[in-house]
XYZ file of C-alpha atoms in Angstrom:
721
model
C -91.464 88.470 -28.622
C -92.419 90.432 -25.527
C -95.972 91.054 -26.669
C -97.318 88.659 -24.028
C -95.982 90.951 -21.317
C -97.650 94.023 -22.829
C -101.119 95.400 -22.226
C -103.764 93.769 -24.372
C -105.492 96.575 -26.202
C -103.653 98.953 -28.486
C -106.625 101.282 -28.182
C -106.162 101.524 -24.420
C -109.527 99.895 -23.853
C -111.457 102.829 -25.311
C -114.700 102.484 -27.217
C -114.314 103.417 -30.922
C -115.362 107.017 -31.440
C -117.659 106.433 -34.415
C -119.528 103.632 -32.630
C -119.731 105.649 -29.399
C -121.389 108.502 -31.248
C -123.990 106.182 -32.774
C -124.600 104.422 -29.464
C -124.943 107.712 -27.588
C -127.654 108.764 -30.029
C -129.550 105.483 -29.508
C -129.091 105.827 -25.733
C -130.638 109.304 -25.902
C -127.476 111.107 -24.899
C -126.349 108.772 -22.105
C -122.729 107.622 -21.789
C -122.156 104.388 -23.842
C -119.625 103.173 -21.273
C -122.606 102.299 -19.070
C -122.904 99.244 -21.330
C -119.507 98.020 -20.091
C -119.573 94.895 -17.927
C -117.129 94.644 -15.013
C -116.508 91.005 -14.120
C -115.700 89.579 -10.697
C -112.043 89.537 -11.782
C -112.058 93.311 -12.279
C -111.908 92.956 -16.073
C -114.043 95.385 -18.053
C -115.785 93.672 -20.968
C -116.805 96.285 -23.502
C -119.833 95.912 -25.801
C -117.732 96.236 -28.969
C -114.145 95.469 -30.026
C -112.227 96.369 -33.171
C -108.991 95.316 -34.849
C -107.118 97.867 -32.724
C -107.849 95.718 -29.652
C -106.105 92.748 -31.257
C -103.406 94.658 -33.142
C -100.605 92.768 -31.385
C -101.876 89.276 -32.125
C -99.140 87.116 -33.613
C -99.860 84.687 -36.400
C -100.259 81.807 -33.975
C -101.376 78.323 -34.911
C -102.245 75.289 -32.838
C -99.382 72.945 -31.984
C -96.782 75.723 -32.026
C -95.284 77.801 -29.188
C -96.817 79.415 -27.155
C -99.738 77.004 -27.838
C -102.489 79.561 -27.179
C -104.632 77.922 -29.867
C -104.087 74.345 -28.695
C -101.314 71.917 -27.727
C -101.620 69.776 -30.858
C -101.597 70.828 -34.539
C -104.816 69.075 -35.615
C -106.740 69.240 -32.314
C -110.362 67.984 -32.636
C -110.259 68.000 -36.446
C -108.429 64.673 -36.186
C -109.709 63.382 -32.835
C -112.273 65.024 -30.524
C -111.745 65.407 -26.820
C -112.186 62.335 -24.601
C -115.636 62.005 -23.048
C -115.255 61.137 -19.382
C -117.807 60.645 -16.632
C -116.720 61.151 -13.025
C -118.442 58.378 -11.121
C -118.152 55.959 -8.261
C -120.565 55.172 -5.475
C -121.907 52.442 -3.261
C -120.013 49.155 -3.662
C -117.224 48.335 -6.081
C -119.590 45.895 -7.793
C -122.194 48.610 -8.451
C -119.550 51.066 -9.659
C -118.067 48.484 -12.022
C -121.516 47.808 -13.458
C -122.048 51.557 -13.929
C -118.673 51.977 -15.682
C -119.272 49.124 -18.106
C -122.732 50.424 -18.992
C -121.350 53.911 -19.643
C -118.546 52.585 -21.859
C -121.115 50.661 -23.891
C -123.127 53.894 -24.236
C -120.253 55.938 -25.665
C -118.047 56.977 -22.761
C -114.383 56.934 -23.806
C -112.516 57.129 -20.496
C -113.140 56.477 -16.820
C -112.957 59.081 -14.087
C -113.113 57.486 -10.654
C -114.667 59.097 -7.583
C -113.517 57.569 -4.298
C -115.401 57.851 -1.037
C -114.135 60.134 1.712
C -112.656 57.444 4.001
C -110.543 56.292 1.047
C -109.395 59.873 0.386
C -108.407 60.284 4.016
C -106.616 56.954 4.338
C -109.085 55.136 6.609
C -110.318 51.560 6.298
C -114.085 51.175 6.015
C -114.274 49.458 9.407
C -112.714 52.428 11.212
C -115.445 53.735 13.571
C -114.529 57.329 12.721
C -115.878 57.021 9.158
C -119.069 55.003 9.558
C -121.284 57.743 8.065
C -119.151 58.269 4.952
C -118.464 54.794 3.540
C -119.588 54.545 -0.100
C -121.598 57.773 0.069
C -119.767 60.261 -2.183
C -117.658 57.786 -4.114
C -116.586 54.174 -4.137
C -114.887 52.597 -1.110
C -111.449 51.033 -1.681
C -109.772 49.217 1.194
C -107.380 46.801 -0.537
C -106.170 45.694 -3.955
C -109.046 43.171 -3.935
C -111.527 46.058 -4.153
C -109.593 47.584 -7.052
C -109.670 44.266 -8.928
C -113.466 44.161 -8.702
C -113.811 47.855 -9.612
C -112.066 47.343 -12.962
C -113.218 43.800 -13.701
C -113.740 43.189 -17.461
C -112.542 46.699 -18.347
C -109.518 46.691 -20.730
C -107.166 49.094 -18.964
C -104.701 48.949 -21.875
C -107.418 50.537 -24.068
C -109.486 52.666 -21.657
C -107.676 55.544 -19.969
C -108.472 56.041 -16.289
C -108.473 59.267 -14.333
C -108.422 58.959 -10.553
C -109.229 61.885 -8.277
C -106.946 61.040 -5.388
C -104.503 63.173 -3.432
C -104.213 62.327 0.270
C -104.053 58.520 0.024
C -102.409 58.697 -3.390
C -99.728 56.082 -2.650
C -101.964 53.143 -1.671
C -104.637 53.926 -4.280
C -102.087 54.137 -7.116
C -100.338 51.033 -5.813
C -103.635 49.092 -5.799
C -104.292 50.180 -9.412
C -100.908 49.652 -11.063
C -100.802 45.875 -11.421
C -98.330 44.056 -13.659
C -98.493 45.704 -17.106
C -97.457 49.171 -15.966
C -96.076 50.348 -19.317
C -99.494 49.886 -20.988
C -101.535 51.922 -18.521
C -102.857 55.268 -19.770
C -104.587 57.797 -17.571
C -104.022 60.260 -14.765
C -103.737 60.318 -10.993
C -104.645 63.741 -9.594
C -101.860 63.769 -6.968
C -102.227 67.543 -6.426
C -101.743 68.058 -2.714
C -101.126 71.820 -2.665
C -104.702 72.595 -3.698
C -105.922 70.271 -0.930
C -104.339 72.560 1.649
C -105.985 75.523 -0.088
C -109.546 74.371 -0.727
C -110.616 70.722 -0.814
C -108.948 69.541 2.397
C -108.673 65.793 1.720
C -105.063 65.858 2.871
C -103.474 63.415 5.299
C -99.848 64.372 5.887
C -98.262 67.832 6.359
C -97.046 69.768 3.283
C -93.364 68.785 3.361
C -93.762 64.975 3.396
C -96.680 65.335 0.979
C -94.359 67.017 -1.533
C -91.839 64.211 -1.023
C -94.579 61.677 -1.912
C -95.304 63.565 -5.144
C -91.633 63.540 -6.100
C -91.436 59.765 -5.480
C -94.461 59.231 -7.746
C -92.843 61.386 -10.464
C -89.689 59.327 -10.226
C -91.424 55.936 -10.345
C -93.865 56.802 -13.128
C -91.238 58.407 -15.364
C -89.299 55.137 -15.307
C -92.134 52.594 -15.407
C -95.344 54.203 -16.754
C -94.584 56.248 -19.894
C -98.270 56.616 -20.909
C -99.519 57.657 -17.476
C -99.895 61.246 -16.258
C -98.367 61.355 -12.787
C -100.223 64.500 -11.680
C -103.265 66.539 -12.651
C -102.766 70.050 -11.347
C -106.230 71.163 -10.380
C -107.876 74.543 -10.558
C -111.332 72.980 -10.563
C -111.602 72.713 -6.804
C -110.399 76.299 -6.413
C -113.257 77.508 -8.601
C -115.697 75.331 -6.666
C -114.422 76.916 -3.441
C -115.072 80.418 -4.805
C -111.934 81.454 -6.715
C -112.478 83.769 -9.665
C -110.967 82.905 -13.056
C -107.730 84.841 -12.460
C -107.172 83.240 -9.056
C -107.907 79.763 -10.401
C -105.516 80.245 -13.302
C -102.703 81.884 -11.353
C -102.746 79.599 -8.320
C -102.933 76.468 -10.496
C -100.009 77.485 -12.693
C -98.055 78.474 -9.556
C -98.776 74.993 -8.153
C -97.374 73.526 -11.369
C -94.152 75.506 -11.032
C -93.789 74.255 -7.457
C -94.247 70.631 -8.578
C -91.579 71.128 -11.250
C -89.148 72.280 -8.574
C -90.070 69.199 -6.490
C -89.309 66.892 -9.412
C -85.949 68.525 -10.046
C -85.126 68.379 -6.329
C -85.781 64.623 -6.517
C -83.024 64.311 -9.130
C -85.105 64.262 -12.310
C -84.584 66.498 -15.329
C -87.550 68.637 -16.391
C -87.951 66.596 -19.577
C -88.212 63.337 -17.605
C -91.528 64.297 -16.004
C -92.961 67.545 -17.434
C -94.451 65.831 -20.531
C -96.594 63.701 -18.165
C -98.011 66.644 -16.197
C -101.617 67.555 -16.894
C -104.043 70.211 -15.650
C -107.671 70.201 -14.533
C -109.930 73.243 -14.900
C -113.365 74.134 -13.639
C -115.664 75.662 -16.250
C -118.309 78.060 -14.963
C -121.013 80.189 -16.485
C -118.927 83.178 -17.639
C -118.727 81.875 -21.200
C -116.131 84.235 -22.718
C -113.969 84.225 -19.590
C -113.704 80.430 -19.486
C -112.653 80.156 -23.141
C -110.020 82.859 -22.697
C -108.817 81.243 -19.440
C -107.873 78.001 -21.170
C -106.171 79.872 -24.025
C -104.202 82.049 -21.588
C -103.295 79.004 -19.463
C -101.483 77.272 -22.308
C -99.555 80.441 -23.122
C -98.617 81.073 -19.472
C -97.394 77.527 -18.899
C -95.323 77.396 -22.080
C -93.633 80.771 -21.483
C -93.008 80.304 -17.742
C -91.710 76.759 -18.136
C -89.379 77.846 -20.924
C -88.078 80.814 -18.938
C -87.685 79.023 -15.600
C -86.647 75.463 -16.490
C -85.270 75.621 -20.070
C -86.474 72.183 -21.220
C -84.958 70.634 -24.320
C -88.164 68.879 -25.375
C -91.078 70.844 -26.809
C -93.411 68.309 -25.157
C -92.457 69.703 -21.769
C -94.076 73.018 -22.713
C -97.515 71.614 -23.572
C -100.346 72.278 -21.157
C -102.753 69.395 -21.656
C -105.911 69.482 -19.609
C -109.100 67.865 -18.418
C -112.119 70.057 -17.656
C -115.294 69.628 -15.666
C -118.405 71.728 -15.784
C -119.146 73.582 -12.565
C -120.809 71.744 -9.714
C -121.294 74.961 -7.763
C -123.351 76.572 -10.572
C -125.941 73.789 -10.277
C -129.021 74.876 -8.339
C -131.460 72.982 -6.171
C -134.218 75.365 -7.272
C -135.708 74.641 -10.720
C -133.027 71.955 -11.267
C -133.795 71.251 -14.930
C -132.190 74.632 -15.647
C -128.930 72.858 -14.795
C -129.081 70.920 -18.076
C -128.753 74.213 -19.962
C -126.019 75.453 -17.637
C -123.971 72.304 -18.182
C -124.381 72.495 -21.968
C -123.164 76.117 -22.017
C -120.194 75.281 -19.787
C -119.336 72.242 -21.923
C -119.286 74.435 -25.042
C -116.953 76.905 -23.318
C -114.609 74.072 -22.374
C -114.563 72.716 -25.927
C -114.047 76.150 -27.485
C -111.188 76.591 -24.998
C -109.501 73.423 -26.290
C -109.746 70.873 -23.461
C -108.350 67.351 -24.001
C -111.062 65.600 -21.995
C -114.294 66.672 -20.346
C -116.703 65.606 -17.643
C -120.203 67.068 -17.726
C -122.057 67.223 -14.417
C -125.530 65.772 -14.040
C -128.401 68.191 -13.465
C -129.403 66.634 -10.122
C -126.026 66.914 -8.389
C -127.163 69.915 -6.321
C -129.697 67.511 -4.794
C -127.709 64.307 -4.383
C -125.738 61.711 -6.307
C -126.529 61.458 -10.052
C -128.971 58.857 -11.296
C -128.547 56.757 -14.441
C -131.108 59.028 -16.110
C -129.305 62.299 -15.301
C -125.862 60.829 -16.094
C -127.128 59.815 -19.563
C -128.240 63.381 -20.286
C -124.862 64.700 -19.117
C -122.949 62.220 -21.275
C -125.170 62.812 -24.308
C -124.501 66.549 -23.997
C -120.914 65.833 -25.009
C -121.810 63.290 -27.678
C -124.174 65.801 -29.308
C -121.486 68.497 -29.251
C -119.061 66.059 -30.891
C -121.327 64.498 -33.486
C -124.154 66.920 -34.311
C -122.867 70.495 -34.098
C -119.760 70.576 -36.303
C -117.918 72.415 -33.516
C -114.920 70.011 -33.484
C -114.242 70.518 -37.208
C -112.642 73.958 -36.738
C -109.559 74.416 -34.559
C -109.911 77.348 -32.133
C -112.618 79.222 -34.060
C -112.140 82.144 -31.633
C -108.600 82.736 -32.875
C -108.364 86.245 -34.315
C -111.560 87.418 -32.620
C -110.916 90.996 -31.544
C -112.681 90.436 -28.229
C -111.276 86.973 -27.483
C -107.678 87.879 -28.240
C -107.914 91.050 -26.114
C -109.536 89.125 -23.262
C -106.951 86.316 -23.473
C -104.157 88.876 -23.223
C -105.755 90.655 -20.261
C -106.314 87.405 -18.359
C -102.717 86.443 -19.114
C -101.413 89.740 -17.731
C -103.506 89.646 -14.559
C -102.691 85.992 -13.842
C -98.978 86.570 -14.476
C -98.981 89.419 -11.958
C -100.575 87.183 -9.301
C -98.127 84.353 -10.063
C -95.239 86.778 -9.617
C -96.665 87.762 -6.216
C -96.706 84.096 -5.172
C -93.193 83.496 -6.499
C -91.855 86.556 -4.666
C -93.353 85.141 -1.462
C -91.149 82.064 -1.878
C -93.337 79.918 -4.113
C -96.666 78.204 -3.710
C -95.646 75.793 -0.938
C -94.658 78.747 1.254
C -97.769 80.730 0.288
C -100.017 77.756 1.073
C -98.323 77.215 4.433
C -99.009 80.886 5.246
C -102.648 80.586 4.184
C -102.469 83.344 1.542
C -104.328 81.686 -1.382
C -106.940 80.183 0.933
C -107.916 83.569 2.381
C -108.072 85.186 -1.072
C -110.371 82.430 -2.339
C -112.623 82.591 0.733
C -112.938 86.351 0.324
C -113.907 85.900 -3.337
C -116.513 83.282 -2.335
C -118.078 85.600 0.256
C -118.257 88.455 -2.256
C -119.859 86.234 -4.893
C -122.509 85.100 -2.407
C -123.214 88.754 -1.598
C -123.662 89.587 -5.293
C -126.155 86.734 -5.633
C -128.015 87.612 -2.430
C -128.290 91.256 -3.522
C -129.473 90.296 -7.009
C -126.487 91.952 -8.703
C -125.560 88.543 -10.144
C -128.544 86.729 -11.625
C -129.145 83.023 -10.996
C -132.278 82.009 -12.880
C -134.723 80.223 -10.605
C -132.849 81.327 -7.470
C -132.903 85.112 -7.250
C -134.916 85.809 -10.413
C -137.768 84.039 -12.246
C -138.414 81.789 -9.246
C -141.045 79.078 -9.520
C -144.123 79.499 -7.312
C -143.817 77.184 -4.254
C -146.706 74.943 -5.345
C -145.174 74.400 -8.810
C -141.708 73.789 -7.338
C -143.231 71.141 -5.051
C -144.819 69.353 -8.028
C -141.548 69.310 -9.976
C -139.380 67.666 -7.298
C -136.689 65.438 -8.788
C -135.991 61.886 -7.630
C -132.334 61.423 -6.701
C -130.127 58.429 -6.116
C -130.290 57.045 -2.585
C -127.395 55.024 -1.195
C -127.976 52.620 1.696
C -124.963 53.517 3.810
C -125.574 50.612 6.202
C -125.542 48.060 3.393
C -122.348 49.439 1.831
C -120.642 49.706 5.216
C -121.374 46.119 6.171
C -120.283 44.807 2.750
C -116.976 46.676 2.904
C -116.286 45.646 6.480
C -116.888 42.003 5.591
C -114.573 42.129 2.555
C -111.688 43.848 4.334
C -111.930 41.424 7.254
C -111.945 38.483 4.845
C -108.835 39.831 3.082
C -107.040 40.224 6.409
C -107.870 36.640 7.398
C -106.381 35.112 4.215
C -103.122 37.048 3.800
C -99.608 36.289 4.958
C -99.325 38.150 8.261
C -95.514 38.171 8.343
C -95.333 39.483 4.763
C -97.727 42.315 5.587
C -95.866 43.300 8.734
C -92.519 43.404 6.898
C -93.940 45.472 4.023
C -95.468 47.993 6.449
C -92.255 48.191 8.485
C -90.332 48.864 5.244
C -92.702 51.766 4.474
C -92.143 53.295 7.903
C -88.394 52.966 7.518
C -88.642 54.346 3.971
C -90.352 57.460 5.321
C -87.272 58.069 7.462
C -84.904 57.504 4.522
C -84.604 60.042 1.683
C -83.249 57.369 -0.661
C -86.287 55.084 -0.609
C -89.088 55.338 -3.171
C -92.345 55.230 -1.236
C -94.481 54.204 -4.215
C -92.298 51.155 -4.870
C -92.551 50.174 -1.188
C -96.329 50.701 -1.196
C -96.748 48.504 -4.276
C -95.100 45.667 -2.361
C -97.436 46.266 0.598
C -100.409 46.171 -1.773
C -99.240 42.811 -3.135
C -99.146 41.531 0.442
C -102.796 42.720 0.786
C -102.107 45.512 3.264
C -105.092 47.835 3.656
C -105.252 51.534 2.863
C -105.545 52.301 6.574
C -102.545 50.171 7.503
C -100.368 51.755 4.821
C -101.432 55.237 5.938
C -100.758 54.383 9.582
C -97.284 53.113 8.686
C -96.460 56.511 7.159
C -98.190 58.481 9.901
C -95.717 57.073 12.445
C -93.077 59.292 10.819
C -95.036 62.027 9.061
C -97.942 62.634 11.470
C -101.383 63.922 10.355
C -101.882 67.494 9.228
C -104.277 69.690 11.220
C -105.448 72.922 9.562
C -105.633 76.256 11.373
C -108.458 78.396 10.003
C -108.908 82.152 9.918
C -112.262 83.730 9.160
C -112.645 86.370 6.458
C -114.271 89.489 7.898
C -116.325 92.189 6.185
C -116.183 90.814 2.640
C -119.853 89.812 2.497
C -121.171 93.040 3.971
C -118.982 95.297 1.815
C -120.146 93.605 -1.406
C -123.819 93.623 -0.404
C -123.907 97.382 0.164
C -127.101 99.054 1.354
C -129.828 96.420 1.635
C -133.209 96.432 3.365
C -133.096 92.720 4.209
C -129.701 93.154 5.856
C -130.863 96.131 7.897
C -133.857 94.119 9.118
C -131.906 91.047 10.245
C -129.144 93.132 11.851
C -131.789 95.010 13.841
C -133.226 91.679 15.013
C -129.732 90.523 16.074
C -129.295 93.710 18.131
C -132.708 93.189 19.772
C -131.733 89.607 20.646
C -128.427 90.759 22.160
C -130.216 93.347 24.281
C -132.780 90.817 25.527
C -130.302 87.947 26.128
C -127.282 89.947 27.264
C -125.081 88.533 24.505
C -124.973 88.064 20.731
C -126.604 84.990 19.174
C -123.850 82.382 18.866
C -123.550 79.609 16.272
C -121.084 76.770 15.744
C -120.557 75.970 12.051
C -119.650 72.277 12.064
C -118.274 69.866 9.474
C -119.003 66.259 10.422
C -117.352 63.201 8.966
C -114.573 63.234 6.384
C -116.061 65.857 4.038
C -113.475 68.598 3.491
C -115.548 70.816 1.160
C -115.924 73.888 3.328
C -117.044 76.670 0.953
C -120.643 76.578 2.163
C -119.703 76.527 5.823
C -117.134 79.309 5.430
C -119.541 81.533 3.472
C -122.228 81.051 6.135
C -119.716 81.759 8.898
C -118.503 84.943 7.191
C -122.019 86.125 6.365
C -123.454 85.467 9.841
C -120.463 87.172 11.495
C -120.954 90.237 9.287
C -124.617 90.307 10.371
C -123.657 90.462 14.039
C -123.579 86.820 15.159
C -120.780 85.357 17.234
C -119.476 82.511 15.078
C -117.326 79.527 16.022
C -115.950 77.453 13.147
C -115.444 73.827 14.113
C -112.449 71.846 12.890
C -112.792 69.737 9.766
C -113.440 66.003 10.092
C -115.212 66.233 13.454
C -117.206 63.357 14.888
C -120.687 64.192 16.220
C -119.332 63.761 19.770
C -116.499 66.241 19.151
C -118.890 68.817 17.658
C -121.295 68.460 20.589
C -118.484 68.947 23.100
C -117.301 72.105 21.329
C -120.867 73.457 21.197
C -121.457 72.806 24.905
C -118.100 74.278 25.920
C -118.767 77.448 23.879
C -122.409 77.601 25.076
C -123.704 78.255 21.553
C -127.342 78.830 20.711
C -127.173 76.823 17.476
C -125.112 74.271 15.568
C -125.128 74.605 11.783
C -124.017 71.366 10.102
C -122.670 71.837 6.569
C -123.004 68.636 4.521
C -121.998 67.937 0.919
C -121.139 64.256 1.112
C -124.413 62.444 1.826
C -123.577 61.500 5.421
C -126.344 63.673 6.878
C -128.802 60.842 7.618
C -126.258 59.087 9.826
C -124.236 61.883 11.403
C -126.820 64.582 12.195
C -129.259 62.321 14.099
C -126.302 61.046 16.131
C -125.327 64.644 16.969
C -128.893 65.440 18.117
C -129.004 62.282 20.232
C -125.746 63.279 21.964
C -127.044 66.796 22.647
C -130.099 65.303 24.369
C -127.908 62.987 26.426
C -125.921 66.017 27.610
C -129.122 67.824 28.570
C -128.634 70.458 25.862
C -131.705 69.994 23.668
C -131.966 73.781 23.802
C -129.126 74.056 21.268
C -130.850 74.429 17.910
C -129.544 72.204 15.097
C -129.789 73.333 11.489
C -128.423 71.688 8.338
C -127.373 72.979 4.950
C -125.701 71.845 1.756
C -126.335 69.170 -0.843
C -129.183 67.363 0.891
C -131.896 65.655 -1.194
C -135.257 67.384 -0.640
C -136.875 64.052 0.206
C -134.538 63.868 3.229
C -135.763 67.158 4.699
C -138.699 65.548 6.514
C -136.451 62.805 7.916
C -134.031 65.406 9.314
C -136.821 67.523 10.795
C -138.375 64.456 12.440
C -134.910 63.752 13.888
C -134.902 67.204 15.491
C -133.385 69.518 12.873
C -135.030 72.950 13.054
C -134.282 74.161 9.515
C -132.736 72.691 6.347
C -131.170 75.010 3.770
C -130.324 73.828 0.267
C -127.968 75.355 -2.322
C -129.132 78.802 -3.399
C -130.374 79.904 0.031
C -129.835 83.637 0.645
C -127.803 84.342 3.792
C -130.180 87.007 5.195
C -133.072 84.544 4.813
C -131.102 81.790 6.567
C -129.962 84.120 9.367
C -133.536 85.298 9.927
C -134.943 81.757 10.157
C -132.155 80.545 12.438
C -132.636 83.514 14.758
C -136.361 82.745 14.948
C -135.578 79.098 15.781
C -133.137 80.207 18.501
C -135.676 82.618 20.024
C -138.320 79.869 20.057
C -136.041 77.218 21.550
C -136.794 75.533 24.843
C -134.274 77.092 27.237
C -132.390 74.872 29.709
C -133.705 74.711 33.264
C -130.568 76.375 34.729
């Protein structure tokens, strides 16, 4: 049937005449189409749908092509989705304790968060990463750490999901162990989206794709229960992608990975059944349900058309979902409990296979035991109290949902075809096309929030009075970076002292040679290095000799924020102040937006850079993964008035004071330092005592931030020269 390539609504998207007449009367003669809602994706959601809008719906059922209603026939009626909790922090001992407690409390699968040095292939004793060790995940240096992390956890019964892409070879090698055939779970292993949004890459695109193919090959032969990739749209949504972009770019990534597997000599049926997907679930309830339904249909049809698999299992899109982290607000944070519950329901109605629910305090810092329990219980209540799992795809046949699913399908297919005509996703990523589209969408969304056109309760509407907000501050988890750093350094040094030096050197040399040889399987070679107790940094270095390290080249989106904001009094006021400053100083105010440490999440920094530039500032965007010394040198060379440090990974208490100290040593205390991002409110005073002029949390309006930064710049102590 070609119905999936047709327009969704038989009625042409018109409101039914009889209803329109009644509505017009109630609206006192006004046009009923004013009740239409135009989403960020350009989809018009009408207030009423009829059977004409779903006239082309086939008699689909779950477990049957094209799998719109679910990949399995019985879905949750037989077995609900797997409850996962994405966690990992501090030491491996603390993370192991946390995992075991969660399993005892009803968690059904593990989802491991690694710290940023691990993601980027650095050992914990590398001086470049001293502010990041153990802060936004658990530190893993050798197989000895992995043994402690999973101590007393039956890995043949508990499935494990690992969010790892850059250092995927050593991390997977440390995990695999002896009983490979019994291991169930997923390694993310999705490097294309790293080049687009999350940025925890190590090697350039071409060798990175070779690594993925080697993992496909090894896992298909040795790990039949293990998913060798989780193709992730989640991080695209977190970076600002709308639902169509997230869906289209993720499916296009999947097609590219299929081509990589075939290029490596595998048949589509040897690895496609072990592919899985990972979606972000935001606050547009209907859109998120329809997105998951359309995703299964897209994948099944495109895989069938392009790769002609013989096994039906190759056509199934199985997925994990996670509620949005970006939708969580620092202001009035208990509202986040409701947001997460709504997003979890959308994910379940969409038919996810496993789900992680974010904790309400994650816009402030790392989740506490208390907040993680609420997040986990949200899923347990949905499973065991609501009756929701007892009906398979209850939205099937809904006039609105079927029409929306079709429209999302059509729009996503069109964008996928654009990517394919460009030469596929690897080529598009190398040319920066998806990245720019996502950054533009992020800037426009921020403008809609800042203008009040998109409501965020507690942020731009129904705000708490300042005195009440102060009373309701939430305690967040605090990690002692110094303690974790010293513990990890001691363990990795102890491991190095006890191992067979010659065995390690040979294993690392074999990896380097394997990188030069197309016939070698790099995962197999890395497993041997892990057995010899090579570290994650040593294994990465051995590959870097041949592959090198990837360095991104950024372009700044221009005009997107201002065009979406439209006419706005606050904008006019701050732009007038910028012009006054330029007249008085002889140049525009200039800011360096810096990312310190190994945190690659750059949505906040990019949105600030775009917004400030649109308001008349000169903006320099620093390279990712800068040290404080490198950021200071760039700021001094560019003679900026301010440095804005964007932090989402809890390294602010180490890295920002070091940056301020270096500015003073260079005689440039006149350069104003501001900070923004996920920074616990109780750390604000510490940062200000260290010399930070302003701290901006999630939810800050750009005009407000620009105004305060300009005031700080005008009040700065100018250098003697």
